[in-house]
Coordinates of C-alpha atoms in Angstrom, one line a residue:
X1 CA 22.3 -54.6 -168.8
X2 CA 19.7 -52.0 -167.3
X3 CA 18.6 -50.0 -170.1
X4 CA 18.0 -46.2 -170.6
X5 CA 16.2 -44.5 -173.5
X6 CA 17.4 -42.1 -176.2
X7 CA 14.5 -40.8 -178.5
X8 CA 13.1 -44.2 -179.4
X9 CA 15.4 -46.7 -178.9
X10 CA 16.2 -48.7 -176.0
X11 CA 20.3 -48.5 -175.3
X12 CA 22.4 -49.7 -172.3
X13 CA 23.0 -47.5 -169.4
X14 CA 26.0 -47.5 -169.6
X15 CA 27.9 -46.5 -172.9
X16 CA 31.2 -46.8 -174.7
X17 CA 33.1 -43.5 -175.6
X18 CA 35.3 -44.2 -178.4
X19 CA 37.7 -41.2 -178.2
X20 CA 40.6 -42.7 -176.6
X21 CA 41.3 -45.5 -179.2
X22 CA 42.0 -42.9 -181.7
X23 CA 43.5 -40.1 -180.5
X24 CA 47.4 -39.5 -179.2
X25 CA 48.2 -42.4 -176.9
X26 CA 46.2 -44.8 -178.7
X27 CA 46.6 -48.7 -178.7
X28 CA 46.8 -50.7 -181.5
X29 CA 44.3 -51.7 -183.7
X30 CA 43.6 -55.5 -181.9
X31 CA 43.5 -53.8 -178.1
X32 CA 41.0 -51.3 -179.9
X33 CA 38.9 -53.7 -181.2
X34 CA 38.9 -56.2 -178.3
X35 CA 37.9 -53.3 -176.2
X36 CA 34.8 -52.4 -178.3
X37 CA 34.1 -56.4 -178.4
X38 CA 34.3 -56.5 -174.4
X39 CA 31.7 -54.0 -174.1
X40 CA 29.2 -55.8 -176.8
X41 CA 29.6 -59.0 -175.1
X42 CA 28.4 -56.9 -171.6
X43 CA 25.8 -55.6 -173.1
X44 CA 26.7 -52.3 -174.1
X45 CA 24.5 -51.0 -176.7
X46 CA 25.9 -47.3 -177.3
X47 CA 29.3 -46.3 -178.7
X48 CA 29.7 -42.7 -179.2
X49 CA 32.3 -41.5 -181.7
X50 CA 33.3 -38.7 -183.8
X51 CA 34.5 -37.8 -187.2
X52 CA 37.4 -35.3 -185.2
X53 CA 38.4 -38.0 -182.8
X54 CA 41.4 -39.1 -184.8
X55 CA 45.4 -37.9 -184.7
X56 CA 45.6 -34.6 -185.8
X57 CA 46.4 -35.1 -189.5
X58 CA 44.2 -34.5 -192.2
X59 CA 44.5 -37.7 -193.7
X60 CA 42.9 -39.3 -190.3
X61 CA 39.9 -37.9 -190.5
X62 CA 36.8 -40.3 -189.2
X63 CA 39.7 -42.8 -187.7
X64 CA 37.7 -43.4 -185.0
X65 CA 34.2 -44.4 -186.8
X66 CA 36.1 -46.7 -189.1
X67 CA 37.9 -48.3 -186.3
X68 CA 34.1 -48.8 -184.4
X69 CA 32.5 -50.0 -188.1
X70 CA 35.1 -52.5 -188.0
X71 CA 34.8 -53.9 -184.5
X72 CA 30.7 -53.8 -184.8
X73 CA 30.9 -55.7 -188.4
X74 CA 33.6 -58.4 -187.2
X75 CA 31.7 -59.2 -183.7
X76 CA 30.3 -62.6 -183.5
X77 CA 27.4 -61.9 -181.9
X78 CA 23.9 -60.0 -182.7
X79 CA 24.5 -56.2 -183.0
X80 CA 20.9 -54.5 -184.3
X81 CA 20.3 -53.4 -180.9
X82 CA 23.7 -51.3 -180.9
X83 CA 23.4 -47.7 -181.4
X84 CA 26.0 -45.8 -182.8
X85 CA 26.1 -41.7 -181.9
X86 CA 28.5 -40.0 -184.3
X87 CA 29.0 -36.2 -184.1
X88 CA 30.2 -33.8 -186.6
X89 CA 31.0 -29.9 -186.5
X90 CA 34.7 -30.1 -184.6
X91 CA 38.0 -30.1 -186.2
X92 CA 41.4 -31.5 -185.5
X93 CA 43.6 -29.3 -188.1
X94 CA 46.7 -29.4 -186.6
X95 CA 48.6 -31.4 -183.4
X96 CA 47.2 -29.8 -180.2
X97 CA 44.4 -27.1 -181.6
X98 CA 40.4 -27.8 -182.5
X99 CA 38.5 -25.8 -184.3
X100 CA 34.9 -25.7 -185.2
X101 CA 32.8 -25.5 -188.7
X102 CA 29.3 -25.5 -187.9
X103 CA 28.2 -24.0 -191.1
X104 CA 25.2 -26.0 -192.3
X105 CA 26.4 -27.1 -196.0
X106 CA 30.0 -28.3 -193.9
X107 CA 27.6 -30.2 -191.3
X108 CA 25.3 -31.6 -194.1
X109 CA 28.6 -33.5 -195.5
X110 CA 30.5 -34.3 -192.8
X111 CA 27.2 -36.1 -191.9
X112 CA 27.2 -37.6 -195.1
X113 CA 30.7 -38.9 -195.0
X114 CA 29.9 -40.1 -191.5
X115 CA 27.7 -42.6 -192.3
X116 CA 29.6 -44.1 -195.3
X117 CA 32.4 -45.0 -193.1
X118 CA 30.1 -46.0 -190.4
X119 CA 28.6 -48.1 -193.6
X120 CA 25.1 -46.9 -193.1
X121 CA 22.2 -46.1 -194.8
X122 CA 21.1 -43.9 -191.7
X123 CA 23.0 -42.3 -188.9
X124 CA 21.3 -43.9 -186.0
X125 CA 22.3 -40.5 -183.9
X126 CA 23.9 -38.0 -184.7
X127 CA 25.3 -34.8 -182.8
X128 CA 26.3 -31.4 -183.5
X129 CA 29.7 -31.3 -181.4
X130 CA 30.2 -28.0 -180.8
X131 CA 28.8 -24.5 -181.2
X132 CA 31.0 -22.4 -183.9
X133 CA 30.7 -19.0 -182.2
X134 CA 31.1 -17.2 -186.3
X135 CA 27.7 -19.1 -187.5
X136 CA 24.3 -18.9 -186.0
X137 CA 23.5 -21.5 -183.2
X138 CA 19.9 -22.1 -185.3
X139 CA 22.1 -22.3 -188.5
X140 CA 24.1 -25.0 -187.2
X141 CA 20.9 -27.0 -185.9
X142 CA 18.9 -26.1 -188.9
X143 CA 21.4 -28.8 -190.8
X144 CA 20.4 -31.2 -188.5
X145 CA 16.8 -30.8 -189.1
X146 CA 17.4 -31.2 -193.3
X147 CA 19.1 -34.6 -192.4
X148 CA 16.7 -35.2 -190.6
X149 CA 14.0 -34.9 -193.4
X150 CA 16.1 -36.1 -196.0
X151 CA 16.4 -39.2 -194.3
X152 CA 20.7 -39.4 -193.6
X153 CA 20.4 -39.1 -189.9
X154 CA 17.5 -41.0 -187.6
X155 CA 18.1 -39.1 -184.6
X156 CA 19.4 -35.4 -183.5
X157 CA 21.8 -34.6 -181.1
X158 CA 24.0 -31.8 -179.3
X159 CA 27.2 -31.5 -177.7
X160 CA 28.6 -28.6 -174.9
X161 CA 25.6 -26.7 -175.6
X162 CA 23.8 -24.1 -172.6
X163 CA 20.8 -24.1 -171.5
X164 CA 19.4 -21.7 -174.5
X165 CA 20.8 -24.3 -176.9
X166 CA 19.1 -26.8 -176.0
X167 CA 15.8 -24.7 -176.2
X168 CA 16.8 -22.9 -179.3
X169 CA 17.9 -26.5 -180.6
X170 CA 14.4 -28.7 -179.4
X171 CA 12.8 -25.4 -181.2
X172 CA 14.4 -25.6 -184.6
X173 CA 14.1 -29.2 -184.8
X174 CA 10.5 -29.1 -184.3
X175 CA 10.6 -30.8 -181.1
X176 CA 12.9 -33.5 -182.4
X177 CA 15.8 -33.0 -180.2
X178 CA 17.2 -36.5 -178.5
X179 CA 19.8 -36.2 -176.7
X180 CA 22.4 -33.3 -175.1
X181 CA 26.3 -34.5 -174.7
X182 CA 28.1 -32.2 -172.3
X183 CA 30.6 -32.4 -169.9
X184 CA 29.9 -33.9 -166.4
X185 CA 31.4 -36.1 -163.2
X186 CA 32.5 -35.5 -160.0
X187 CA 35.1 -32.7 -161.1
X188 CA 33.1 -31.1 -163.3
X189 CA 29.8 -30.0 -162.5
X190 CA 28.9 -27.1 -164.1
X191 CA 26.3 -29.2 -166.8
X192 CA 24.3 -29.1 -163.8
X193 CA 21.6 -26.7 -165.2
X194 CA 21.8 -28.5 -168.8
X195 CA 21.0 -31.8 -166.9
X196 CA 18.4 -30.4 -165.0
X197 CA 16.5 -28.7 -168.5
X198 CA 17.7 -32.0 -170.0
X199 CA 15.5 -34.0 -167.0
X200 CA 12.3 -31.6 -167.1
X201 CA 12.2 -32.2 -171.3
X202 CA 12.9 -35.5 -171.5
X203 CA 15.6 -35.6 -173.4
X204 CA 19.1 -38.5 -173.0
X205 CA 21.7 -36.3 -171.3
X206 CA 25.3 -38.1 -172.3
X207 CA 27.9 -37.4 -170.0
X208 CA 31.3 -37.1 -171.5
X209 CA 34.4 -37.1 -169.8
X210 CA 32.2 -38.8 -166.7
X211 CA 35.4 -40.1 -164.4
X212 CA 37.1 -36.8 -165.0
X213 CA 38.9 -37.5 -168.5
X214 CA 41.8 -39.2 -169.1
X215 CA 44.4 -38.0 -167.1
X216 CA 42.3 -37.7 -164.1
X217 CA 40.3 -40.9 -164.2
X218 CA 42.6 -43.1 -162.5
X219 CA 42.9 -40.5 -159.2
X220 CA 39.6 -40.4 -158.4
X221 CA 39.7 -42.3 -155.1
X222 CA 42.8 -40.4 -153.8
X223 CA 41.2 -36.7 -155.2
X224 CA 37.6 -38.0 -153.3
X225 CA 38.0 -40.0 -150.1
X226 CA 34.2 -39.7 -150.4
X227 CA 34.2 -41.6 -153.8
X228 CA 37.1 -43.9 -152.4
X229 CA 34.7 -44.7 -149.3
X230 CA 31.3 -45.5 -150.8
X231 CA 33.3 -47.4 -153.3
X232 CA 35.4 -49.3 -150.1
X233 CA 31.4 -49.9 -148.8
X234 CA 30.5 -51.3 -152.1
X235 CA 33.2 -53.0 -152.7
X236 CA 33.8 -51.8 -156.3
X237 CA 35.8 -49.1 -157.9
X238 CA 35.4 -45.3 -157.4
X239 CA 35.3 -45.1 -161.0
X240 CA 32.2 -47.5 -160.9
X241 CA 31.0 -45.3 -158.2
X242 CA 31.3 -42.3 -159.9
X243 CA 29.2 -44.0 -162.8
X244 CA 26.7 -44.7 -160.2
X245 CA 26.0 -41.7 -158.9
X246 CA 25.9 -40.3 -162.2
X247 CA 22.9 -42.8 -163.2
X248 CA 20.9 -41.9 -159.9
X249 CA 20.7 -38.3 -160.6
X250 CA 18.2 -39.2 -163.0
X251 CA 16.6 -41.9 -165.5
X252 CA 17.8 -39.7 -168.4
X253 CA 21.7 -39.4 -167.8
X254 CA 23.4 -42.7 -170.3
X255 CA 27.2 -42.2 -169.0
X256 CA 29.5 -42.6 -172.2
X257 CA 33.2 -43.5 -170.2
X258 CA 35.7 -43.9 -172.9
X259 CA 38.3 -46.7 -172.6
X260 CA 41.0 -48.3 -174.7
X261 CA 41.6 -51.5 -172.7
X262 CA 38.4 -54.2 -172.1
X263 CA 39.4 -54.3 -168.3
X264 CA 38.4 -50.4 -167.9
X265 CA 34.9 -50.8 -170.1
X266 CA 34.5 -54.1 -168.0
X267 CA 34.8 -52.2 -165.0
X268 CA 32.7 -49.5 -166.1
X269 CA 29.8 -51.6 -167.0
X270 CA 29.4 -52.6 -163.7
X271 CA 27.9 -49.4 -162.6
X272 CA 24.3 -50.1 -163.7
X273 CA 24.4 -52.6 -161.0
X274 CA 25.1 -50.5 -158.0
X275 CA 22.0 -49.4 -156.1
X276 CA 23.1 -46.5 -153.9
X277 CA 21.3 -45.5 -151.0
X278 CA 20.0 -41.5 -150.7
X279 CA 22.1 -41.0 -148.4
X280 CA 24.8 -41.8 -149.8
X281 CA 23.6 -40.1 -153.4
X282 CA 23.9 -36.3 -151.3
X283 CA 26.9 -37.5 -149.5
X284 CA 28.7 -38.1 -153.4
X285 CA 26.2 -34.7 -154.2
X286 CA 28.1 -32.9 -151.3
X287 CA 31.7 -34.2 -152.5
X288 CA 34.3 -31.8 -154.3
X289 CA 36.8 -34.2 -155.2
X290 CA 40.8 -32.5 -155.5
X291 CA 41.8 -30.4 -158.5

């Protein structure tokens, strides 16, 4: 697998998001786990997860890092190399709503709860997911930096942050800021500045939702006929395409596709093998795929 760099380790180019074996809609437990176990066996060396990505019940909480400890501790093969990118700050508190807590003391234990389900001494990554707009963005981020210190996370990360975020985070964690988790693919381009400040500082940029989220991910060749016709000239999926042209808009964008069956992260995986040609990068640049 063509590799990519977050902070100091080496992880696949391609990821695994874990969202969509937890939440509503979610397969059983074995599909889960075979999915995850697809993905090691192709190389995949990032899974990104969440304590919020779970049903909305209280008693769920951190469903989807248990489910991931699982799958990593039961594989047969080696799995030092695997990265595993937690995030904490968003809430699921009721069916259909989210919330956000990104008051440091919350952040500081949510961390710390993280990593004992993930059953580690050290969070290898781990992400502020989303700005609390009643506590101070530095606030937030200043957690980050404490765990940092105090040894319970190795790496710092943020999610759907701006551009000033991302300076104001880099800033409070002394330069220490890894990686930036936003939004992006073909539908939704509006990270574009965040990937561009991520690109100039040297910093992972982790697309999430990078097919267009679950509802829209399967559409993509009939919303695009773009997508649908680089991928007919590849001869691969305008999903895989999609993941392509994400990767070729610069060395520091790791896709994170989520996927609940081992034929879609299969799939998916692909991507970091498709070289696409310029002109075919601005053509895909150029596209605005259907609503």
């Amino acid at each position: 697998m063509k590799q990519r760099v977050i902070g100091d380790q080496s992880v696949s180019a391609i990821g695994l998001g874990g969202m969509p074996m937890s939440i509503e809609g979610r397969p059983d437990e074995r599909q889960a786990v075979a999915t995850i176990h697809a993905a090691l066996e192709a190389g995949v060396t990032l899974i990104d997860t969440a304590d919020a990505y779970h049903l909305a019940a209280h008693d769920e909480v951190g469903h989807n890092e248990s489910l991931i400890a699982k799958a990593v501790r039961e594989f047969h093969g080696a799995t030092d190399d695997v990265l595993i990118a937690t995030k904490g700050g968003h809430l699921r508190p009721e069916p259909g709503a989210w919330a956000q807590n990104g008051h440091p003391e919350y952040l500081k234990e949510a961390a710390k709860a993280s990593a004992k389900r993930l059953g580690v001494e050290a969070i290898g990554l781990y992400q502020f997911h989303r700005p609390d707009p009643v506590v101070p963005y530095a606030d937030s981020v200043g957690a980050l930096a404490e765990l940092l210190d105090e040894g319970v996370i190795r790496m710092a990360g943020i999610s759907n942050a701006d551009p000033d975020q991302i300076r104001t985070a880099n800033e409070v964690l002394g330069g220490r800021l890894v990686s930036v988790q936003n939004q992006y693919s073909p539908r939704f381009r509006s990270s574009e500045p965040e990937l561009e400040l991520c690109d100039e500082l040297g910093i992972a940029f982790l697309p999430w939702s990078p097919l267009g989220g679950i509802t829209n991910a399967a559409d993509l060749g009939t919303a695009s006929e773009d997508f649908a016709t680089v991928a007919r000239d590849h001869g691969v999926s305008p999903q895989v395409v999609a993941l392509a042209w994400e990767l070729a808009k610069s060395d520091v964008v790791i896709p994170i596709p989520g996927a609940s069956r081992p034929q879609s992260i299969l799939d998916s995986v692909t991507a970091a093998t498709v070289k696409l040609r310029p002109e075919e990068v601005a053509r895909l640049d150029a596209a605005q795929p259907a609503a």
